[in-house]
PDB file of C-alpha atoms in Angstrom:
ATOM      1  CA  MET A 141     117.078 100.897 103.078  1.00 47.00           C
ATOM      2  CA  ASN A 142     114.483 101.023 105.802  1.00 43.00           C
ATOM      3  CA  SER A 143     111.612 101.322 103.333  1.00 42.00           C
ATOM      4  CA  ILE A 144     112.244  97.910 101.787  1.00 45.00           C
ATOM      5  CA  LEU A 145     112.710  96.337 105.183  1.00 47.00           C
ATOM      6  CA  LEU A 146     109.402  97.746 106.275  1.00 48.00           C
ATOM      7  CA  LEU A 147     107.800  96.579 103.068  1.00 48.00           C
ATOM      8  CA  SER A 148     109.399  93.163 103.215  1.00 51.00           C
ATOM      9  CA  PHE A 149     108.624  92.318 106.773  1.00 50.00           C
ATOM     10  CA  GLY A 150     105.388  94.180 107.327  1.00 50.00           C
ATOM     11  CA  LEU A 151     106.527  96.562 109.980  1.00 43.00           C
ATOM     12  CA  LEU A 152     104.060  99.353 110.410  1.00 40.00           C
ATOM     13  CA  VAL A 153     105.348 102.751 109.366  1.00 43.00           C
ATOM     14  CA  GLY A 154     102.336 104.617 108.144  1.00 41.00           C
ATOM     15  CA  VAL A 155      99.300 103.398 110.000  1.00 43.00           C
ATOM     16  CA  SER A 156      97.488 106.374 111.439  1.00 47.00           C
ATOM     17  CA  ALA A 157      95.936 104.311 114.227  1.00 57.00           C
ATOM     18  CA  LEU A 158      99.339 103.640 115.756  1.00 60.00           C
ATOM     19  CA  ASN A 159     100.723 106.284 118.053  1.00 67.00           C
ATOM     20  CA  ASP A 160     103.697 108.372 116.934  1.00 70.00           C
ATOM     21  CA  ASP A 161     106.045 107.037 119.608  1.00 79.00           C
ATOM     22  CA  LEU A 162     105.403 103.457 118.544  1.00 74.00           C
ATOM     23  CA  LEU A 163     106.022 104.325 114.904  1.00 68.00           C
ATOM     24  CA  ALA A 164     109.196 106.226 115.750  1.00 77.00           C
ATOM     25  CA  GLU A 165     110.468 103.295 117.811  1.00 82.00           C
ATOM     26  CA  MET A 166     110.145 100.851 114.916  1.00 77.00           C
ATOM     27  CA  LYS A 167     111.410 103.300 112.286  1.00 73.00           C
ATOM     28  CA  GLN A 168     114.558 103.861 114.331  1.00 84.00           C
ATOM     29  CA  LYS A 169     115.083 100.141 114.873  1.00 85.00           C
ATOM     30  CA  VAL A 170     114.600  99.273 111.204  1.00 75.00           C
ATOM     31  CA  ALA A 171     116.885 102.092 110.046  1.00 74.00           C
ATOM     32  CA  GLN A 172     119.651 100.832 112.329  1.00 83.00           C
ATOM     33  CA  ILE A 173     119.192  97.243 111.164  1.00 87.00           C
ATOM     34  CA  GLY A 174     119.186  98.290 107.520  1.00 77.00           C
ATOM     35  CA  LEU A 175     122.529 100.027 107.909  1.00 76.00           C
ATOM     36  CA  GLU A 176     124.065  97.097 109.761  1.00 88.00           C
ATOM     37  CA  CYS A 177     122.877  94.563 107.188  1.00 92.00           C
ATOM     38  CA  ALA A 178     123.947  96.660 104.224  1.00 85.00           C
ATOM     39  CA  GLU A 179     127.474  96.747 105.637  1.00 86.00           C
ATOM     40  CA  SER A 180     127.657  93.083 106.587  1.00 94.00           C
ATOM     41  CA  GLU A 181     126.332  91.568 103.346  1.00 94.00           C
ATOM     42  CA  ASN A 182     128.499  93.446 100.804  1.00 92.00           C
ATOM     43  CA  ALA A 183     125.692  93.668  98.259  1.00 88.00           C
ATOM     44  CA  PRO A 184     126.354  95.578  95.038  1.00 87.00           C
ATOM     45  CA  GLU A 185     125.271  99.187  94.806  1.00 86.00           C
ATOM     46  CA  ASP A 186     122.530  98.296  92.302  1.00 89.00           C
ATOM     47  CA  ASP A 187     120.870  96.093  94.904  1.00 85.00           C
ATOM     48  CA  MET A 188     121.108  98.839  97.491  1.00 80.00           C
ATOM     49  CA  ILE A 189     119.464 101.281  95.084  1.00 81.00           C
ATOM     50  CA  ALA A 190     116.748  98.744  94.280  1.00 83.00           C
ATOM     51  CA  LEU A 191     115.989  98.193  97.960  1.00 76.00           C
ATOM     52  CA  LEU A 192     115.889 101.921  98.634  1.00 75.00           C
ATOM     53  CA  ASN A 193     113.363 102.245  95.807  1.00 77.00           C
ATOM     54  CA  LYS A 194     111.200  99.379  97.141  1.00 77.00           C
ATOM     55  CA  ARG A 195     112.292  97.012  94.398  1.00 86.00           C
ATOM     56  CA  PRO A 196     113.649  93.508  94.975  1.00 92.00           C
ATOM     57  CA  PRO A 197     117.392  92.903  94.885  1.00 91.00           C
ATOM     58  CA  LYS A 198     118.807  90.931  91.956  1.00 94.00           C
ATOM     59  CA  THR A 199     121.868  89.278  93.470  1.00 95.00           C
ATOM     60  CA  HIS A 200     122.251  86.679  96.168  1.00 96.00           C
ATOM     61  CA  GLU A 201     124.111  89.210  98.332  1.00 94.00           C
ATOM     62  CA  GLY A 202     121.197  91.608  97.994  1.00 92.00           C
ATOM     63  CA  LYS A 203     118.780  88.893  99.060  1.00 95.00           C
ATOM     64  CA  CYS A 204     121.020  88.228 102.042  1.00 96.00           C
ATOM     65  CA  ILE A 205     120.322  91.763 103.254  1.00 93.00           C
ATOM     66  CA  LEU A 206     116.718  90.639 103.687  1.00 93.00           C
ATOM     67  CA  PHE A 207     117.796  87.531 105.602  1.00 96.00           C
ATOM     68  CA  CYS A 208     120.115  89.574 107.814  1.00 96.00           C
ATOM     69  CA  ALA A 209     117.277  91.968 108.629  1.00 91.00           C
ATOM     70  CA  ALA A 210     114.852  89.099 109.247  1.00 93.00           C
ATOM     71  CA  LYS A 211     117.288  87.607 111.765  1.00 95.00           C
ATOM     72  CA  LYS A 212     117.802  90.899 113.563  1.00 93.00           C
ATOM     73  CA  LEU A 213     114.050  91.485 113.722  1.00 91.00           C
ATOM     74  CA  GLY A 214     113.351  87.990 115.062  1.00 92.00           C
ATOM     75  CA  ILE A 215     111.369  87.018 111.966  1.00 93.00           C
ATOM     76  CA  MET A 216     113.876  84.297 111.083  1.00 96.00           C
ATOM     77  CA  ALA A 217     116.579  82.486 113.022  1.00 96.00           C
ATOM     78  CA  ALA A 218     120.130  81.854 111.816  1.00 97.00           C
ATOM     79  CA  ASP A 219     119.116  78.308 110.859  1.00 97.00           C
ATOM     80  CA  GLY A 220     116.346  79.647 108.603  1.00 96.00           C
ATOM     81  CA  SER A 221     113.471  78.727 110.883  1.00 96.00           C
ATOM     82  CA  PHE A 222     110.752  81.293 111.406  1.00 95.00           C
ATOM     83  CA  GLY A 223     110.285  83.373 114.527  1.00 90.00           C
ATOM     84  CA  LYS A 224     107.546  85.666 115.745  1.00 83.00           C
ATOM     85  CA  GLY A 225     109.283  88.984 115.285  1.00 85.00           C
ATOM     86  CA  ASP A 226     109.365  91.622 117.974  1.00 81.00           C
ATOM     87  CA  ASP A 227     106.657  90.270 120.309  1.00 84.00           C
ATOM     88  CA  GLU A 228     106.670  93.318 122.560  1.00 85.00           C
ATOM     89  CA  TRP A 229     106.273  95.762 119.679  1.00 79.00           C
ATOM     90  CA  VAL A 230     103.600  93.647 117.969  1.00 82.00           C
ATOM     91  CA  ALA A 231     101.612  93.529 121.223  1.00 86.00           C
ATOM     92  CA  LYS A 232     101.715  97.329 121.457  1.00 84.00           C
ATOM     93  CA  ALA A 233     100.726  97.678 117.795  1.00 81.00           C
ATOM     94  CA  LYS A 234      97.879  95.211 118.213  1.00 86.00           C
ATOM     95  CA  SER A 235      96.412  97.266 121.032  1.00 88.00           C
ATOM     96  CA  ASP A 236      96.312 100.256 118.659  1.00 84.00           C
ATOM     97  CA  ASP A 237      95.093  98.485 115.498  1.00 80.00           C
ATOM     98  CA  PRO A 238      94.210  94.811 115.984  1.00 87.00           C
ATOM     99  CA  ASP A 239      92.724  94.339 112.507  1.00 84.00           C
ATOM    100  CA  PHE A 240      95.897  95.530 110.810  1.00 78.00           C
ATOM    101  CA  VAL A 241      98.141  93.324 112.940  1.00 84.00           C
ATOM    102  CA  ASN A 242      95.855  90.336 112.367  1.00 90.00           C
ATOM    103  CA  LYS A 243      96.171  90.862 108.594  1.00 88.00           C
ATOM    104  CA  LEU A 244      99.930  91.217 108.968  1.00 84.00           C
ATOM    105  CA  ILE A 245     100.172  87.938 110.873  1.00 90.00           C
ATOM    106  CA  ALA A 246      97.824  86.201 108.423  1.00 94.00           C
ATOM    107  CA  ALA A 247     100.062  87.212 105.508  1.00 94.00           C
ATOM    108  CA  PHE A 248     103.116  85.864 107.326  1.00 93.00           C
ATOM    109  CA  GLU A 249     101.364  82.555 108.022  1.00 95.00           C
ATOM    110  CA  ILE A 250     100.282  82.242 104.381  1.00 97.00           C
ATOM    111  CA  CYS A 251     103.794  83.003 103.126  1.00 96.00           C
ATOM    112  CA  LYS A 252     105.841  80.803 105.458  1.00 96.00           C
ATOM    113  CA  PRO A 253     105.122  77.512 103.617  1.00 97.00           C
ATOM    114  CA  GLU A 254     106.072  79.012 100.252  1.00 97.00           C
ATOM    115  CA  ALA A 255     109.281  80.481 101.642  1.00 97.00           C
ATOM    116  CA  ASP A 256     110.102  77.309 103.541  1.00 96.00           C
ATOM    117  CA  LYS A 257     110.511  75.441 100.244  1.00 98.00           C
ATOM    118  CA  GLU A 258     113.810  77.286  99.771  1.00 98.00           C
ATOM    119  CA  SER A 259     116.927  75.636 101.168  1.00 97.00           C
ATOM    120  CA  ASP A 260     119.034  78.796 100.963  1.00 98.00           C
ATOM    121  CA  ASN A 261     118.136  81.172 103.797  1.00 98.00           C
ATOM    122  CA  CYS A 262     118.706  84.311 101.730  1.00 98.00           C
ATOM    123  CA  GLU A 263     116.343  82.966  99.066  1.00 98.00           C
ATOM    124  CA  LYS A 264     113.886  82.037 101.809  1.00 98.00           C
ATOM    125  CA  ALA A 265     113.850  85.614 103.134  1.00 97.00           C
ATOM    126  CA  TYR A 266     113.485  86.925  99.581  1.00 97.00           C
ATOM    127  CA  VAL A 267     110.524  84.638  98.787  1.00 97.00           C
ATOM    128  CA  LEU A 268     108.942  85.561 102.123  1.00 96.00           C
ATOM    129  CA  SER A 269     109.196  89.265 101.338  1.00 92.00           C
ATOM    130  CA  LEU A 270     107.758  88.897  97.821  1.00 94.00           C
ATOM    131  CA  CYS A 271     104.872  86.776  99.086  1.00 96.00           C
ATOM    132  CA  ASN A 272     104.147  89.202 101.923  1.00 91.00           C
ATOM    133  CA  TYR A 273     104.002  92.040  99.399  1.00 88.00           C
ATOM    134  CA  LYS A 274     101.353  90.181  97.377  1.00 92.00           C
ATOM    135  CA  GLU A 275      99.337  89.335 100.481  1.00 93.00           C
ATOM    136  CA  TYR A 276      99.455  92.935 101.723  1.00 87.00           C
ATOM    137  CA  LEU A 277      98.028  94.050  98.385  1.00 90.00           C
ATOM    138  CA  LYS A 278      95.221  91.477  98.611  1.00 92.00           C
ATOM    139  CA  SER A 279      94.285  92.385 102.170  1.00 89.00           C
ATOM    140  CA  GLY A 280      94.427  96.129 101.596  1.00 80.00           C
ATOM    141  CA  ILE A 281      97.175  96.833 104.109  1.00 76.00           C
ATOM    142  CA  PHE A 282      99.889  97.639 101.576  1.00 72.00           C
ATOM    143  CA  LYS A 283      98.707 101.258 101.498  1.00 61.00           C
ATOM    144  CA  TYR A 284     100.134 101.677 105.002  1.00 57.00           C
ATOM    145  CA  PHE A 285     103.722 100.945 103.990  1.00 60.00           C
TER     146      PHE A 285
END
């Protein structure tokens, strides 16, 4: 579960420039959130398997796992508006690898307008994650996920 959340929301799990404690902190947080959201959204097992294998979910409930995680990570609010994420963690990460974090933020800014076209918040989180994936590939930061 945590791998898709990391992929979807651009949380840094494999960047060698970041210190191990910082990586462990986010990995633990994302793992906890993934478990909580999987339980709360009642997505079918096929969606859970897809997410674990870094593939997009097919059902609305599966997409709602992404929205649940986005809310818990501060990336989205309950009303579907966008947040900044974990400001404290991002500040620490930026001090270790500013170029990577700048690319991460740039992808988010590019993807927000596309995602914001969706009226359903689960669809919005889904579109955001797919767009981020494409932007990470373009910018060369996908290799770190």
